[in-house]
PDB file of C-alpha atoms in Angstrom:
ATOM      1  CA  LEU A 122      -1.137  -4.400  12.047  1.00  0.00           C
ATOM      2  CA  GLN A 123      -3.547  -2.417   9.850  1.00  0.00           C
ATOM      3  CA  GLN A 124      -5.876  -5.407   9.605  1.00  0.00           C
ATOM      4  CA  ASP A 125      -5.781  -5.887  13.381  1.00  0.00           C
ATOM      5  CA  PHE A 126      -6.642  -2.214  13.827  1.00  0.00           C
ATOM      6  CA  ASN A 127      -9.575  -2.471  11.381  1.00  0.00           C
ATOM      7  CA  THR A 128     -10.916  -5.584  13.077  1.00  0.00           C
ATOM      8  CA  PHE A 129     -10.634  -3.984  16.522  1.00  0.00           C
ATOM      9  CA  ILE A 130     -12.361  -0.764  15.480  1.00  0.00           C
ATOM     10  CA  PHE A 131     -15.175  -2.393  13.505  1.00  0.00           C
ATOM     11  CA  GLU A 132     -15.883  -5.043  16.149  1.00  0.00           C
ATOM     12  CA  ASN A 133     -15.949  -2.417  18.903  1.00  0.00           C
ATOM     13  CA  GLU A 134     -18.306  -0.206  16.886  1.00  0.00           C
ATOM     14  CA  ALA A 135     -20.608  -3.166  16.185  1.00  0.00           C
ATOM     15  CA  SER A 136     -20.675  -4.024  19.887  1.00  0.00           C
ATOM     16  CA  LEU A 137     -21.396  -0.406  20.805  1.00  0.00           C
ATOM     17  CA  TYR A 138     -24.235  -0.205  18.269  1.00  0.00           C
ATOM     18  CA  GLN A 139     -25.794  -3.370  19.701  1.00  0.00           C
ATOM     19  CA  GLN A 140     -25.503  -2.096  23.280  1.00  0.00           C
ATOM     20  CA  GLU A 141     -27.178   1.190  22.339  1.00  0.00           C
ATOM     21  CA  GLY A 142     -29.854  -0.481  20.207  1.00  0.00           C
ATOM     22  CA  ILE A 143     -28.796   1.329  17.036  1.00  0.00           C
ATOM     23  CA  GLN A 144     -30.178  -0.259  13.876  1.00  0.00           C
ATOM     24  CA  TRP A 145     -27.529  -0.750  11.210  1.00  0.00           C
ATOM     25  CA  GLN A 146     -26.444  -3.050   8.424  1.00  0.00           C
ATOM     26  CA  PRO A 147     -23.095  -4.721   9.070  1.00  0.00           C
ATOM     27  CA  GLN A 148     -20.607  -4.030   6.297  1.00  0.00           C
ATOM     28  CA  ASP A 149     -17.708  -6.198   5.288  1.00  0.00           C
ATOM     29  CA  PHE A 150     -14.400  -4.409   5.140  1.00  0.00           C
ATOM     30  CA  PRO A 151     -11.679  -5.596   2.811  1.00  0.00           C
ATOM     31  CA  ASP A 152      -8.592  -7.395   4.000  1.00  0.00           C
ATOM     32  CA  ASN A 153      -5.884  -5.066   2.765  1.00  0.00           C
ATOM     33  CA  GLY A 154      -3.033  -7.201   4.088  1.00  0.00           C
ATOM     34  CA  SER A 155      -1.699  -8.009   0.624  1.00  0.00           C
ATOM     35  CA  ILE A 156      -1.547  -4.306  -0.238  1.00  0.00           C
ATOM     36  CA  VAL A 157       0.207  -3.436   3.015  1.00  0.00           C
ATOM     37  CA  GLU A 158       2.705  -6.231   2.364  1.00  0.00           C
ATOM     38  CA  LEU A 159       3.253  -5.023  -1.213  1.00  0.00           C
ATOM     39  CA  LEU A 160       4.084  -1.571   0.089  1.00  0.00           C
ATOM     40  CA  GLN A 161       5.896  -2.306   3.330  1.00  0.00           C
ATOM     41  CA  ASP A 162       7.359  -5.826   3.353  1.00  0.00           C
ATOM     42  CA  ARG A 163      10.785  -5.490   4.947  1.00  0.00           C
ATOM     43  CA  LEU A 164      12.675  -7.063   2.042  1.00  0.00           C
ATOM     44  CA  THR A 165      10.485  -6.741  -1.029  1.00  0.00           C
ATOM     45  CA  GLY A 166       8.072  -3.911  -0.290  1.00  0.00           C
ATOM     46  CA  VAL A 167       7.868  -1.006  -2.713  1.00  0.00           C
ATOM     47  CA  LEU A 168       8.847   1.517  -0.024  1.00  0.00           C
ATOM     48  CA  PRO A 169      11.765  -0.440   1.510  1.00  0.00           C
ATOM     49  CA  MET A 170      13.049  -1.015  -2.032  1.00  0.00           C
ATOM     50  CA  LEU A 171      12.898   2.760  -2.551  1.00  0.00           C
ATOM     51  CA  GLU A 172      14.803   3.303   0.679  1.00  0.00           C
ATOM     52  CA  GLU A 173      17.462   0.826  -0.441  1.00  0.00           C
ATOM     53  CA  GLU A 174      17.767   2.511  -3.842  1.00  0.00           C
ATOM     54  CA  CYS A 175      18.385   5.854  -2.117  1.00  0.00           C
ATOM     55  CA  PHE A 176      21.470   4.435  -0.407  1.00  0.00           C
ATOM     56  CA  LEU A 177      23.000   2.964  -3.553  1.00  0.00           C
ATOM     57  CA  ALA A 178      25.688   4.925  -5.353  1.00  0.00           C
ATOM     58  CA  GLY A 179      24.159   5.684  -8.718  1.00  0.00           C
ATOM     59  CA  GLY A 180      20.677   4.717  -7.575  1.00  0.00           C
ATOM     60  CA  SER A 181      17.919   6.290  -9.625  1.00  0.00           C
ATOM     61  CA  SER A 182      14.158   6.473  -9.902  1.00  0.00           C
ATOM     62  CA  GLY A 183      14.430   4.555 -13.171  1.00  0.00           C
ATOM     63  CA  SER A 184      16.370   1.666 -11.652  1.00  0.00           C
ATOM     64  CA  TRP A 185      13.984   1.566  -8.664  1.00  0.00           C
ATOM     65  CA  HIS A 186      11.042   1.406 -11.058  1.00  0.00           C
ATOM     66  CA  SER A 187      12.689  -1.449 -12.978  1.00  0.00           C
ATOM     67  CA  LYS A 188      13.323  -3.363  -9.759  1.00  0.00           C
ATOM     68  CA  ILE A 189       9.788  -3.030  -8.405  1.00  0.00           C
ATOM     69  CA  VAL A 190       8.317  -3.996 -11.775  1.00  0.00           C
ATOM     70  CA  LYS A 191      10.541  -7.075 -11.928  1.00  0.00           C
ATOM     71  CA  LYS A 192       9.710  -8.031  -8.331  1.00  0.00           C
ATOM     72  CA  HIS A 193       5.976  -7.323  -8.331  1.00  0.00           C
ATOM     73  CA  ALA A 194       4.838  -7.756 -11.949  1.00  0.00           C
ATOM     74  CA  GLU A 195       2.700 -10.765 -10.985  1.00  0.00           C
ATOM     75  CA  HIS A 196       1.256  -9.263  -7.790  1.00  0.00           C
ATOM     76  CA  ARG A 197      -2.509  -8.836  -8.066  1.00  0.00           C
ATOM     77  CA  ASN A 198      -2.350  -5.333  -6.566  1.00  0.00           C
ATOM     78  CA  PHE A 199       0.455  -4.065  -8.784  1.00  0.00           C
ATOM     79  CA  GLY A 200       0.236  -2.978 -12.399  1.00  0.00           C
ATOM     80  CA  VAL A 201       2.469  -1.462 -15.028  1.00  0.00           C
ATOM     81  CA  ILE A 202       1.465   0.881 -17.796  1.00  0.00           C
ATOM     82  CA  LEU A 203       3.741  -0.347 -20.563  1.00  0.00           C
ATOM     83  CA  LEU A 204       3.295   2.642 -22.842  1.00  0.00           C
ATOM     84  CA  GLN A 205       4.293   5.130 -20.157  1.00  0.00           C
ATOM     85  CA  LYS A 206       7.890   5.079 -18.928  1.00  0.00           C
ATOM     86  CA  GLY A 207       8.313   4.919 -15.167  1.00  0.00           C
ATOM     87  CA  VAL A 208       4.610   4.556 -14.410  1.00  0.00           C
ATOM     88  CA  PHE A 209       3.022   1.924 -12.164  1.00  0.00           C
ATOM     89  CA  THR A 210      -0.304   1.387 -10.466  1.00  0.00           C
ATOM     90  CA  ILE A 211      -1.094   0.178  -6.962  1.00  0.00           C
ATOM     91  CA  HIS A 212      -4.592  -1.275  -6.641  1.00  0.00           C
ATOM     92  CA  HIS A 213      -5.498  -0.049  -3.155  1.00  0.00           C
ATOM     93  CA  PHE A 214      -8.686  -1.348  -1.528  1.00  0.00           C
ATOM     94  CA  ALA A 215     -10.413   1.945  -2.361  1.00  0.00           C
ATOM     95  CA  GLY A 216      -9.332   1.795  -6.008  1.00  0.00           C
ATOM     96  CA  PRO A 217      -6.312   1.994  -8.279  1.00  0.00           C
ATOM     97  CA  VAL A 218      -3.782   4.823  -7.951  1.00  0.00           C
ATOM     98  CA  THR A 219      -1.238   5.473 -10.691  1.00  0.00           C
ATOM     99  CA  TYR A 220       2.217   6.740  -9.742  1.00  0.00           C
ATOM    100  CA  THR A 221       5.162   8.084 -11.715  1.00  0.00           C
ATOM    101  CA  ALA A 222       8.550   6.936 -10.417  1.00  0.00           C
ATOM    102  CA  ASP A 223      10.258  10.203 -11.409  1.00  0.00           C
ATOM    103  CA  GLY A 224      11.005  12.240  -8.325  1.00  0.00           C
ATOM    104  CA  PHE A 225      10.297   9.498  -5.768  1.00  0.00           C
ATOM    105  CA  MET A 226      13.960   9.282  -4.720  1.00  0.00           C
ATOM    106  CA  GLU A 227      14.340  13.032  -4.362  1.00  0.00           C
ATOM    107  CA  LYS A 228      11.180  13.230  -2.268  1.00  0.00           C
ATOM    108  CA  ASN A 229      12.296  10.288  -0.144  1.00  0.00           C
ATOM    109  CA  LYS A 230      15.664  11.944   0.566  1.00  0.00           C
ATOM    110  CA  ASP A 231      14.037  15.263   1.531  1.00  0.00           C
ATOM    111  CA  GLN A 232      14.630  15.857   5.239  1.00  0.00           C
ATOM    112  CA  LEU A 233      11.631  18.208   5.499  1.00  0.00           C
TER     113      LEU A 233
END
């Protein structure tokens, strides 16, 4: 869905620029589908796995971290910092972001 949105927006802007005679250099935009899938896949996404862990009796941030590491260790957009407990990195299209699993469950359960 995100990729469809990007394509729609960028193609419409390019068409508008051409219609108005605006000089510009077309830019490629990255296909972030693999990152979106890593985060949101219904069964194996990082966030649905967090949601599932929240419903388990005895679920914890540590066990969630272990599960996502086991599931996504080979994913090109996922990384683990072995020397730091509970830490993982998501390589977003704009660059890598490092997260600490501690507190994710509590934040996810917060009803705002």
